[in-house]
Coordinates of C-alpha atoms and ligand atoms in Angstrom, one line a residue:
X209 CA 78.0 81.2 -31.4
X210 CA 80.7 80.3 -29.0
X211 CA 80.2 81.2 -25.3
X212 CA 83.0 83.6 -24.0
X213 CA 84.8 83.6 -20.7
X214 CA 87.8 85.2 -19.1
X215 CA 89.2 81.8 -18.2
X216 CA 88.5 78.2 -19.2
X217 CA 90.0 75.6 -16.8
X218 CA 90.3 72.0 -18.1
X219 CA 90.1 69.6 -15.1
X220 CA 88.3 69.8 -11.8
X221 CA 90.9 68.2 -9.6
X222 CA 93.1 69.9 -7.0
X223 CA 94.9 72.3 -9.4
X224 CA 91.9 73.1 -11.6
X225 CA 89.5 73.8 -8.8
X226 CA 92.0 76.0 -7.0
X227 CA 92.7 78.0 -10.1
X228 CA 89.0 78.4 -11.0
X229 CA 87.9 79.4 -7.5
X230 CA 90.7 81.9 -7.0
X231 CA 90.2 83.5 -10.4
X232 CA 86.4 83.8 -9.8
X233 CA 87.2 85.4 -6.5
X234 CA 89.2 88.0 -8.4
X235 CA 86.1 88.7 -10.6
X236 CA 86.9 86.5 -13.6
X237 CA 84.1 84.8 -15.6
X238 CA 85.2 81.2 -15.4
X239 CA 84.2 77.9 -17.2
X240 CA 85.4 74.7 -15.6
X241 CA 85.4 71.4 -17.5
X242 CA 85.3 68.2 -15.4
X243 CA 83.8 65.0 -16.9
X244 CA 84.3 62.9 -13.7
X245 CA 83.9 63.5 -10.0
X246 CA 84.8 66.9 -8.7
X247 CA 88.0 66.8 -6.7
X248 CA 89.9 64.7 -9.2
X249 CA 92.5 62.1 -8.1
X250 CA 93.2 63.4 -4.6
X251 CA 89.6 63.4 -3.4
X252 CA 88.3 60.4 -5.2
X253 CA 91.1 57.9 -5.7
X254 CA 94.1 59.4 -4.0
X255 CA 95.1 61.3 -0.9
X256 CA 91.7 61.3 0.8
X257 CA 90.6 57.6 0.6
X258 CA 94.2 56.5 1.0
X259 CA 94.6 58.5 4.2
X260 CA 91.4 57.2 5.5
X261 CA 92.7 53.6 4.9
X262 CA 96.0 54.6 6.5
X263 CA 94.1 55.9 9.6
X264 CA 92.3 52.5 9.8
X265 CA 95.7 50.8 9.7
X266 CA 97.0 53.1 12.5
X267 CA 93.9 52.2 14.6
X268 CA 94.7 48.5 14.1
X269 CA 98.3 49.0 15.2
X270 CA 97.2 51.0 18.2
X271 CA 94.7 48.3 19.2
X272 CA 97.7 45.9 19.3
X273 CA 99.7 48.4 21.3
X274 CA 96.7 48.8 23.7
X275 CA 96.9 45.1 24.5
X276 CA 100.6 45.5 25.4
X277 CA 99.5 48.5 27.7
X278 CA 97.2 46.2 29.5
X279 CA 93.8 46.7 27.9
X280 CA 91.8 43.5 27.9
X281 CA 90.0 43.4 24.6
X282 CA 91.5 41.7 21.6
X283 CA 91.7 43.6 18.3
X284 CA 89.0 42.7 15.9
X285 CA 89.3 42.9 12.1
X286 CA 88.0 45.9 10.2
X287 CA 84.4 45.7 8.9
X288 CA 85.6 46.7 5.4
X289 CA 82.1 47.4 3.9
X290 CA 81.1 49.6 6.9
X291 CA 84.4 51.5 6.6
X292 CA 84.0 51.8 2.8
X293 CA 80.6 53.4 3.2
X294 CA 81.8 55.8 5.9
X295 CA 84.7 56.8 3.6
X296 CA 82.4 57.2 0.6
X297 CA 80.0 59.4 2.6
X298 CA 82.9 61.7 3.6
X299 CA 84.1 61.9 -0.1
X300 CA 80.5 62.6 -1.3
X301 CA 80.4 65.5 1.2
X302 CA 83.6 67.0 -0.2
X303 CA 82.2 66.7 -3.8
X304 CA 78.9 68.3 -2.8
X305 CA 80.7 71.2 -1.1
X306 CA 82.8 71.8 -4.2
X307 CA 79.7 71.8 -6.4
X308 CA 78.0 74.4 -4.3
X309 CA 81.2 76.4 -4.0
X310 CA 81.4 76.5 -7.8
X311 CA 77.8 77.6 -8.0
X312 CA 78.2 80.3 -5.4
X313 CA 81.3 81.6 -7.2
X314 CA 79.5 81.8 -10.4
X315 CA 81.7 79.3 -12.1
X316 CA 80.0 77.5 -15.0
X317 CA 80.7 73.8 -14.7
X318 CA 80.6 71.6 -17.8
X319 CA 80.6 67.9 -16.9
X320 CA 82.4 67.1 -20.1
X321 CA 85.8 66.4 -21.5
X322 CA 87.4 69.3 -23.3
X323 CA 89.9 69.6 -26.1
X324 CA 91.7 72.5 -27.6
X325 CA 90.6 73.7 -31.0
X326 CA 92.8 76.8 -31.1
X327 CA 94.8 78.9 -28.6
X328 CA 91.6 80.6 -27.3
X329 CA 89.1 77.9 -28.0
X330 CA 88.0 74.7 -26.2
X331 CA 85.4 72.3 -27.6
X332 CA 83.5 70.1 -25.2
X333 CA 82.6 66.5 -25.9
X334 CA 79.1 67.4 -26.8
X335 CA 80.4 69.9 -29.4
X336 CA 79.9 73.2 -27.5
X337 CA 82.5 75.8 -28.4
X338 CA 83.9 77.9 -25.6
X339 CA 86.3 80.9 -26.0
X340 CA 88.5 82.6 -23.5
X341 CA 91.6 84.8 -23.4
X342 CA 93.2 82.4 -20.8
X343 CA 93.1 78.7 -20.8
X344 CA 94.5 76.6 -17.9
X345 CA 95.1 72.9 -18.4
X346 CA 94.9 70.9 -15.1
X347 CA 94.0 67.5 -16.4
X348 CA 96.2 65.5 -14.0
X349 CA 97.4 62.0 -14.6
X350 CA 96.4 58.3 -14.4
X351 CA 98.1 55.1 -13.4
X352 CA 100.7 53.8 -15.8
X353 CA 99.8 50.5 -17.5
X354 CA 102.3 48.2 -19.2
X355 CA 101.8 46.3 -22.5
X356 CA 102.8 42.9 -21.0
X357 CA 100.9 39.6 -20.8
X358 CA 98.3 39.5 -18.0
X359 CA 98.7 43.1 -16.9
X360 CA 94.9 43.3 -16.5
X361 CA 94.9 40.6 -13.9
X362 CA 96.4 43.1 -11.5
X363 CA 94.9 46.2 -10.0
X364 CA 96.0 49.8 -10.3
X365 CA 95.6 52.2 -7.3
X366 CA 92.1 53.4 -8.6
X367 CA 90.8 49.8 -8.3
X368 CA 91.9 49.3 -4.7
X369 CA 89.3 51.8 -3.4
X370 CA 86.5 49.8 -5.1
X371 CA 87.4 46.5 -3.5
X372 CA 84.6 44.9 -1.4
X373 CA 87.1 43.1 0.9
X374 CA 90.7 43.3 1.9
X375 CA 92.8 40.7 -0.1
X376 CA 94.3 38.1 2.2
X377 CA 97.5 37.8 0.2
X378 CA 98.6 40.8 -1.8
X379 CA 101.6 41.6 -3.9
X380 CA 102.6 45.2 -4.7
X381 CA 104.8 45.9 -7.7
X382 CA 106.9 49.1 -7.4
X383 CA 108.9 50.9 -4.9
X384 CA 107.5 54.5 -5.0
X385 CA 105.0 56.3 -2.8
X386 CA 102.0 54.3 -3.7
X387 CA 103.7 50.9 -3.4
X388 CA 105.2 51.6 0.0
X389 CA 102.0 53.2 1.3
X390 CA 99.7 50.4 0.2
X391 CA 102.1 47.7 1.4
X392 CA 102.1 49.3 4.8
X393 CA 98.4 49.9 5.2
X394 CA 97.3 46.5 3.8
X395 CA 99.7 44.9 6.2
X396 CA 98.5 46.9 9.1
X397 CA 95.0 45.9 8.3
X398 CA 95.9 42.2 8.3
X399 CA 96.9 41.2 4.7
X400 CA 100.0 39.2 3.9
X401 CA 102.1 41.6 1.8
X402 CA 104.9 41.1 -0.6
X403 CA 106.5 44.1 -2.1
X404 CA 108.3 43.6 -5.5
X405 CA 110.9 46.3 -5.9
X406 CA 113.0 46.8 -9.0
X407 CA 116.1 48.1 -7.2
X408 CA 115.7 50.6 -4.4
X409 CA 112.5 52.0 -2.7
X410 CA 111.7 55.7 -2.5
X411 CA 114.8 56.9 -4.4
X412 CA 113.9 60.6 -3.8
X413 CA 114.1 60.2 0.0
X414 CA 117.2 60.1 2.2
X415 CA 118.8 56.7 1.7
X416 CA 119.7 56.1 5.4
X417 CA 116.1 56.7 6.5
X418 CA 114.7 54.6 3.6
X419 CA 117.0 51.7 4.7
X420 CA 115.6 52.0 8.2
X421 CA 112.1 52.1 6.9
X422 CA 112.7 49.0 4.9
X423 CA 114.2 47.2 8.0
X424 CA 111.1 48.1 10.0
X425 CA 108.8 47.0 7.2
X426 CA 110.6 43.6 7.0
X427 CA 110.7 43.2 10.8
X428 CA 107.0 44.0 11.0
X429 CA 106.3 41.1 8.6
X430 CA 106.2 42.6 5.0
X431 CA 108.2 40.5 2.6
X432 CA 110.3 42.6 0.2
X433 CA 111.7 41.0 -3.0
X434 CA 114.4 43.1 -4.7
X435 CA 115.8 43.0 -8.2
X436 CA 112.5 42.1 -9.8
X437 CA 111.9 42.1 -13.5
X438 CA 108.2 41.4 -14.0
X439 CA 107.4 39.8 -17.4
X440 CA 103.6 39.5 -16.8
X441 CA 100.9 38.1 -14.6
X442 CA 99.4 34.6 -14.9
X443 CA 96.1 33.2 -13.6
X444 CA 96.3 30.4 -11.0
X445 CA 92.7 29.3 -10.3
X446 CA 91.2 32.3 -8.4
X447 CA 94.7 33.7 -7.6
X448 CA 97.4 35.5 -9.6
X449 CA 101.1 34.6 -10.0
X450 CA 103.8 37.0 -11.0
X451 CA 106.0 35.8 -13.8
X452 CA 109.4 37.3 -13.0
X453 CA 112.3 37.0 -15.4
X454 CA 114.9 36.9 -12.5
X455 CA 113.0 35.3 -9.7
X456 CA 110.8 32.9 -11.5
X457 CA 107.1 32.5 -10.6
X458 CA 106.1 34.4 -7.4
X459 CA 102.8 33.9 -5.6
X460 CA 100.0 32.9 -5.7
X461 CA 98.4 36.1 -4.5
X462 CA 94.7 37.0 -4.1
X463 CA 95.5 40.4 -5.6
X464 CA 98.4 42.1 -7.3
X465 CA 98.7 45.9 -7.3
X466 CA 100.6 47.7 -10.0
X467 CA 102.2 50.9 -8.5
X468 CA 104.7 51.7 -11.2
X469 CA 104.2 55.5 -11.6
X470 CA 101.6 57.7 -13.3
X471 CA 101.4 59.3 -16.7
X472 CA 99.9 62.7 -17.6
X473 CA 96.4 63.2 -19.1
X474 CA 97.5 65.1 -22.1
X475 CA 96.4 62.6 -24.7
X476 CA 92.8 63.7 -25.2
X477 CA 93.5 67.4 -25.3
X478 CA 94.4 67.8 -29.0
X479 CA 97.3 70.0 -27.9
X480 CA 98.6 70.0 -31.5
X481 CA 95.6 72.1 -32.5
X482 CA 96.9 75.0 -30.5
X483 CA 100.6 74.1 -30.9
X484 CA 101.3 73.4 -27.2
X485 CA 104.6 71.6 -26.6
X486 CA 104.7 68.3 -24.7
X487 CA 107.6 66.2 -23.5
X488 CA 108.0 62.7 -24.9
X489 CA 106.3 61.2 -21.8
X490 CA 103.3 63.5 -22.3
X491 CA 104.0 66.2 -19.6
X492 CA 103.1 69.7 -20.8
X493 CA 106.2 71.9 -20.9
X494 CA 105.8 75.0 -18.6
X495 CA 108.1 77.7 -17.5
X496 CA 108.5 79.1 -13.9
X497 CA 105.2 81.0 -14.4
X498 CA 103.2 77.9 -15.5
X499 CA 103.1 79.3 -19.1
X500 CA 103.2 76.9 -22.0
X501 CA 104.9 77.9 -25.2
X502 CA 101.5 79.3 -26.5
X503 CA 100.5 82.7 -25.1
X504 CA 97.2 82.5 -23.2
X505 CA 97.6 78.8 -22.3
X506 CA 99.1 77.7 -19.0
X507 CA 99.2 74.4 -17.2
X508 CA 99.4 73.3 -13.5
X509 CA 99.6 70.1 -11.5
X510 CA 100.3 66.5 -12.5
X511 CA 100.0 67.2 -16.2
X512 CA 103.2 69.2 -15.9
X513 CA 106.7 67.9 -15.0
X514 CA 106.4 69.1 -11.3
X515 CA 106.2 67.1 -8.1
X516 CA 102.9 65.2 -8.2
X517 CA 101.4 66.4 -5.0
X518 CA 98.1 68.0 -4.2
X519 CA 99.4 71.1 -2.4
X520 CA 101.8 71.7 -5.3
X521 CA 98.9 71.7 -7.8
X522 CA 96.8 73.9 -5.5
X523 CA 99.5 76.4 -4.8
X524 CA 100.6 76.7 -8.4
X525 CA 96.9 77.2 -9.5
X526 CA 96.2 79.9 -6.8
X527 CA 99.4 81.8 -7.6
X528 CA 98.7 81.6 -11.3
X529 CA 95.1 83.0 -10.8
X530 CA 96.5 85.8 -8.6
X531 CA 98.9 86.7 -11.4
X532 CA 96.4 86.5 -14.3
X533 CA 93.4 88.1 -12.5
X534 CA 94.5 89.4 -9.1
X535 CA 96.8 92.2 -10.2
X536 CA 99.9 90.4 -8.8
X537 CA 102.3 90.1 -11.8
X538 CA 105.0 88.6 -9.7
X539 CA 102.9 85.8 -8.3
X540 CA 104.3 82.3 -9.0
X541 CA 105.0 79.2 -7.0
X542 CA 108.6 78.8 -5.6
X543 CA 109.2 75.1 -6.1
X544 CA 112.1 75.0 -3.6
X545 CA 111.6 73.3 -0.2
X546 CA 108.5 71.4 -0.9
X547 CA 107.7 69.1 2.0
X548 CA 106.5 65.6 1.4
X549 CA 105.4 62.6 3.4
X550 CA 105.1 58.9 2.5
X551 CA 102.3 57.5 4.6
X552 CA 104.3 54.4 5.2
X553 CA 104.3 52.3 8.3
X554 CA 105.9 54.3 10.0
X555 CA 105.6 57.5 8.0
X556 CA 108.6 59.1 6.3
X557 CA 108.7 62.9 5.9
X558 CA 111.2 65.2 4.2
X559 CA 111.8 68.7 3.2
X560 CA 114.8 70.0 1.2
X561 CA 117.9 68.1 0.2
X562 CA 118.8 64.6 1.2
X563 CA 122.3 64.1 2.6
X564 CA 123.5 62.6 -0.7
X565 CA 122.1 65.5 -2.7
X566 CA 123.7 68.0 -0.4
X567 CA 127.1 66.3 -0.5
X568 CA 126.9 66.0 -4.3
X569 CA 126.2 69.8 -4.7
X570 CA 128.2 71.2 -1.7
X571 CA 130.9 68.6 -0.8
X572 CA 132.5 69.0 2.5
X573 CA 130.5 72.2 3.4
X574 CA 127.8 69.8 4.5
X575 CA 127.3 68.9 8.2
X576 CA 124.7 66.3 9.2
X577 CA 123.0 66.0 12.6
X578 CA 121.2 62.7 13.6
X579 CA 119.0 61.4 16.3
X580 CA 117.7 57.9 16.8
X581 CA 115.4 56.7 19.6
X582 CA 112.4 54.7 20.5
X583 CA 109.5 57.0 21.3
X584 CA 108.0 56.8 24.8
X585 CA 104.7 55.5 23.4
X586 CA 106.4 52.3 22.3
X587 CA 109.2 52.2 24.9
X588 CA 106.6 52.0 27.7
X589 CA 105.3 48.8 26.2
X590 CA 108.8 47.4 25.9
X591 CA 108.8 47.7 22.1
X592 CA 111.7 48.7 20.0
X593 CA 110.6 51.0 17.2
X594 CA 113.2 53.5 16.1
X595 CA 112.4 57.0 15.1
X596 CA 115.1 58.5 13.0
X597 CA 115.8 62.2 12.3
X598 CA 118.4 63.9 10.3
X599 CA 119.2 67.6 9.8
X600 CA 121.3 68.5 6.8
X601 CA 123.2 71.8 7.2
X602 CA 125.4 73.9 4.9
X603 CA 128.3 76.2 5.4
X604 CA 129.8 78.0 8.4
X605 CA 126.5 79.4 9.5
X606 CA 124.9 76.0 9.2
X607 CA 121.9 76.9 7.1
X608 CA 119.4 74.1 7.3
X609 CA 118.9 72.6 3.8
X610 CA 117.2 69.4 4.6
X611 CA 115.1 67.8 7.4
X612 CA 114.1 64.2 7.4
X613 CA 112.0 62.3 9.9
X614 CA 111.0 58.6 10.0
X615 CA 108.6 57.6 12.8
X616 CA 105.2 58.1 14.3
X617 CA 103.7 61.5 13.7
X618 CA 106.4 62.5 11.2
X619 CA 103.6 63.7 8.9
X620 CA 102.5 66.2 11.6
X621 CA 106.0 67.2 12.8
X622 CA 107.5 68.6 9.6
X623 CA 105.0 71.3 8.4
X624 CA 106.2 73.9 10.9
X625 CA 109.8 73.1 10.3
X626 CA 109.2 73.6 6.6
X627 CA 108.0 77.1 7.3
X628 CA 111.2 77.8 9.2
X629 CA 113.3 76.5 6.4
X630 CA 111.4 78.7 3.9
X631 CA 112.4 81.6 6.2
X632 CA 116.1 80.7 6.1
X633 CA 116.4 78.5 9.2
X634 CA 119.9 78.1 10.8
X635 CA 121.0 75.3 13.1
X636 CA 121.5 78.0 15.8
X637 CA 117.8 78.9 15.6
X638 CA 116.9 75.3 16.4
X639 CA 119.4 75.3 19.3
X640 CA 117.8 78.5 20.6
X641 CA 114.3 77.0 20.6
X642 CA 113.0 75.5 23.8
X643 CA 111.8 71.9 23.5
X644 CA 108.3 70.6 24.1
X645 CA 108.7 67.7 26.5
X646 CA 108.0 64.8 26.3
X647 CA 107.5 64.6 22.6
X648 CA 109.4 63.2 19.6
X649 CA 109.6 66.5 17.8
X650 CA 111.7 67.9 20.6
X651 CA 114.6 65.9 19.3
X652 CA 114.7 68.2 16.3
X653 CA 115.7 71.1 18.5
X654 CA 118.1 69.1 20.8
X655 CA 120.6 67.6 18.3
X656 CA 124.2 68.2 19.0
Ligands
FAD129 P1 93.8 65.6 -10.7 O1 93.5 65.7 -9.3 O2 94.2 64.2 -11.3 O3 92.6 66.2 -11.6 C1 92.6 66.2 -13.0 C2 91.2 66.2 -13.4 O4 91.1 66.5 -14.8 C3 90.5 64.8 -13.2 O5 89.4 64.9 -12.4 C4 90.1 64.4 -14.7 O6 88.8 63.8 -14.7 C5 90.1 65.7 -15.4 N1 90.3 65.6 -16.8 C6 91.2 64.8 -17.5 N2 91.2 65.0 -18.8 C7 90.3 66.1 -19.0 C8 89.8 66.8 -20.2 N3 90.3 66.5 -21.4 N4 88.9 67.7 -20.0 C9 88.4 68.1 -18.8 N5 88.8 67.4 -17.6 C10 89.8 66.4 -17.8 N6 99.3 63.9 -3.1 C11 99.6 64.4 -1.9 O7 100.0 65.6 -1.8 N7 99.4 63.7 -0.7 C12 99.0 62.4 -0.7 O8 98.8 61.8 0.3 C13 98.7 61.8 -2.0 N8 98.3 60.5 -2.1 C14 98.0 60.0 -3.3 C15 97.5 58.7 -3.3 C16 97.3 58.1 -4.5 C17 96.8 56.7 -4.6 C18 97.4 58.8 -5.7 C19 97.1 58.2 -7.1 C20 97.9 60.1 -5.7 C21 98.2 60.7 -4.5 N9 98.6 62.0 -4.4 C22 98.9 62.6 -3.2 C23 98.9 62.9 -5.6 C24 97.7 63.8 -5.9 O9 96.5 63.1 -5.9 C25 97.9 64.6 -7.2 O10 99.2 65.2 -7.2 C26 96.8 65.6 -7.4 O11 95.5 65.1 -7.4 C27 97.1 66.3 -8.7 O12 96.1 67.3 -9.0 P2 95.7 67.7 -10.4 O13 94.7 68.8 -10.3 O14 97.0 68.0 -11.2 O15 95.1 66.5 -11.1
NDP130 P1 106.5 56.8 -8.2 O1 107.1 57.5 -9.3 O2 106.6 57.3 -6.8 O3 107.3 55.3 -8.1 C1 107.2 54.5 -9.2 C2 107.8 53.2 -8.8 O4 107.5 52.2 -9.8 C3 109.4 53.3 -8.7 O5 109.8 52.6 -7.6 C4 109.8 52.5 -10.0 O6 111.1 51.9 -9.8 C5 108.7 51.5 -10.1 N1 108.6 50.9 -11.4 C6 108.4 51.6 -12.6 N2 108.3 50.7 -13.6 C7 108.4 49.5 -13.0 C8 108.4 48.1 -13.5 N3 108.2 47.9 -14.8 N4 108.5 47.1 -12.7 C9 108.7 47.3 -11.4 N5 108.7 48.6 -10.8 C10 108.6 49.6 -11.6 O7 105.1 56.4 -8.6 P2 103.8 56.0 -7.8 O8 102.9 55.3 -8.8 O9 104.1 55.3 -6.5 O10 103.1 57.5 -7.4 C11 103.0 58.5 -8.4 C12 103.1 59.8 -7.8 O11 102.0 60.2 -7.0 C13 104.3 59.9 -6.8 O12 105.5 60.2 -7.4 C14 103.8 61.1 -5.9 O13 104.3 62.3 -6.4 C15 102.3 61.0 -5.9 N6 101.9 60.4 -4.6 C16 102.1 61.1 -3.5 C17 101.7 60.5 -2.3 C18 102.0 61.3 -1.0 O14 102.3 62.5 -1.1 N7 102.0 60.7 0.1 C19 101.1 59.2 -2.2 C20 100.9 58.6 -3.5 C21 101.3 59.1 -4.6 P3 112.4 52.6 -10.2 O15 112.8 53.6 -9.1 O16 113.4 51.5 -10.3 O17 112.2 53.4 -11.5

């Protein structure tokens, strides 16, 4: 006979764990299916190992700055294997904490793939049948692969974390978050990096700041090839060459990283058995409440057509569990004003509308404030390194609809301002706020 639960969650990544744990806290009997490592993409092959690498890159940069400040020691290279072990120990700790949290919450974890057999039934890969009145799909996504010659000679982001050494010459194909982040951090750690971009980088971010980021990346030594049309990859001894229709052969490189987007994990779910609608690209269709078209089946996170960000998956999952099991029928995630950071070198952070979006929607009601300066940290050493900020305001009372920061600590600066925007921030509120001095973030309250 099938085991029965109040909730079955498919996927133990950011969204699935958040949903399951919150539902259990509300007293629901929960089954969680996760065949891989708990924590999903973010913990194992995403945000966490990436940010650790980014920090390593920052330390390398700061060692160079320290020399300019007058410190005597020369920067050494990173002991990659030592660092990899530290990072893995940290990740293992997160997974262990999740496993004990699941146990303490009374959540039954099945280390298996699940598929739908009906609107209230999931079958695990070993054939166990589970039933529940609510099913939440949180199966995330995976790197997109292309059916072109030699694709497999390159790496996808999952593979980078398993490398036993840093490639000396690396090409990154793509112009999105992953491409720009890995180009920056590999370069900071000492690789020669070439970024192959189809047209523009980071098209969701404010174009003026992206142009400045690109300038700084190039000035710092990253090569950027634009207008690429990659036909495939070719082997050249131990190295790899990019076969480009417009630029000819590029390389050789010791490694090529494909960073060309991700696709949703909806293929193994047998969604048709329950009649769940998917878009052509595999994203599960959900409404503002995370409901699919089938009553009793919801979806959260990267498997849906929402911003592919961990805090989005987590917040959507928690609010959904509050609605389904916490007696809060109005609980749902408001997808407006979601802040986001590209951990580039330097980082680029945004919340709200870009200037172009604001002008497209609101024409001449838009007013933009700008600041550009070299932070004291760099200026003391005689280095030019622009931080750029932009505040996009709307209407007579200058409601702030977008804030953009490019520069050191951008990732830490913007969270509090995102809260203020959620509360209806006006430019006059910024003007009325006393600055913290000397800091970079003070410029956000000093723009005229
Ligand atoms: P996932 O975390 O992918 O979890 C889905 C889980 O479902 C997986 O563990 C998978 O094994 C499991 N699964 C799949 N199919 C089944 C099945 N049939 N049955 C049961 N289980 C199944 N976001 C940020 O906010 N900040 C960052 O800095 C950041 N950096 C990133 C860096 C990289 C390199 C990558 C790839 C992503 C990054 N992201 C970042 C995005 C972030 O990782 C994702 O948005 C987030 O992990 C999505 O969570 P999720 O729960 O939807 O899916
Ligand atoms: P993105 O969607 O951000 O970017 C994909 C990039 O690949 C685009 O520049 C696109 O170019 C390019 N591309 C697509 N196909 C090709 C091709 N055939 N040849 C060359 N370039 C191509 O995807 P990512 O893989 O970088 O990241 C996936 C998601 O993960 C992100 O959207 C983000 O939500 C999340 N993430 C978040 C991070 C963070 O919060 N810091 C960090 C890493 C990932 P074009 O614009 O021309 O289509």
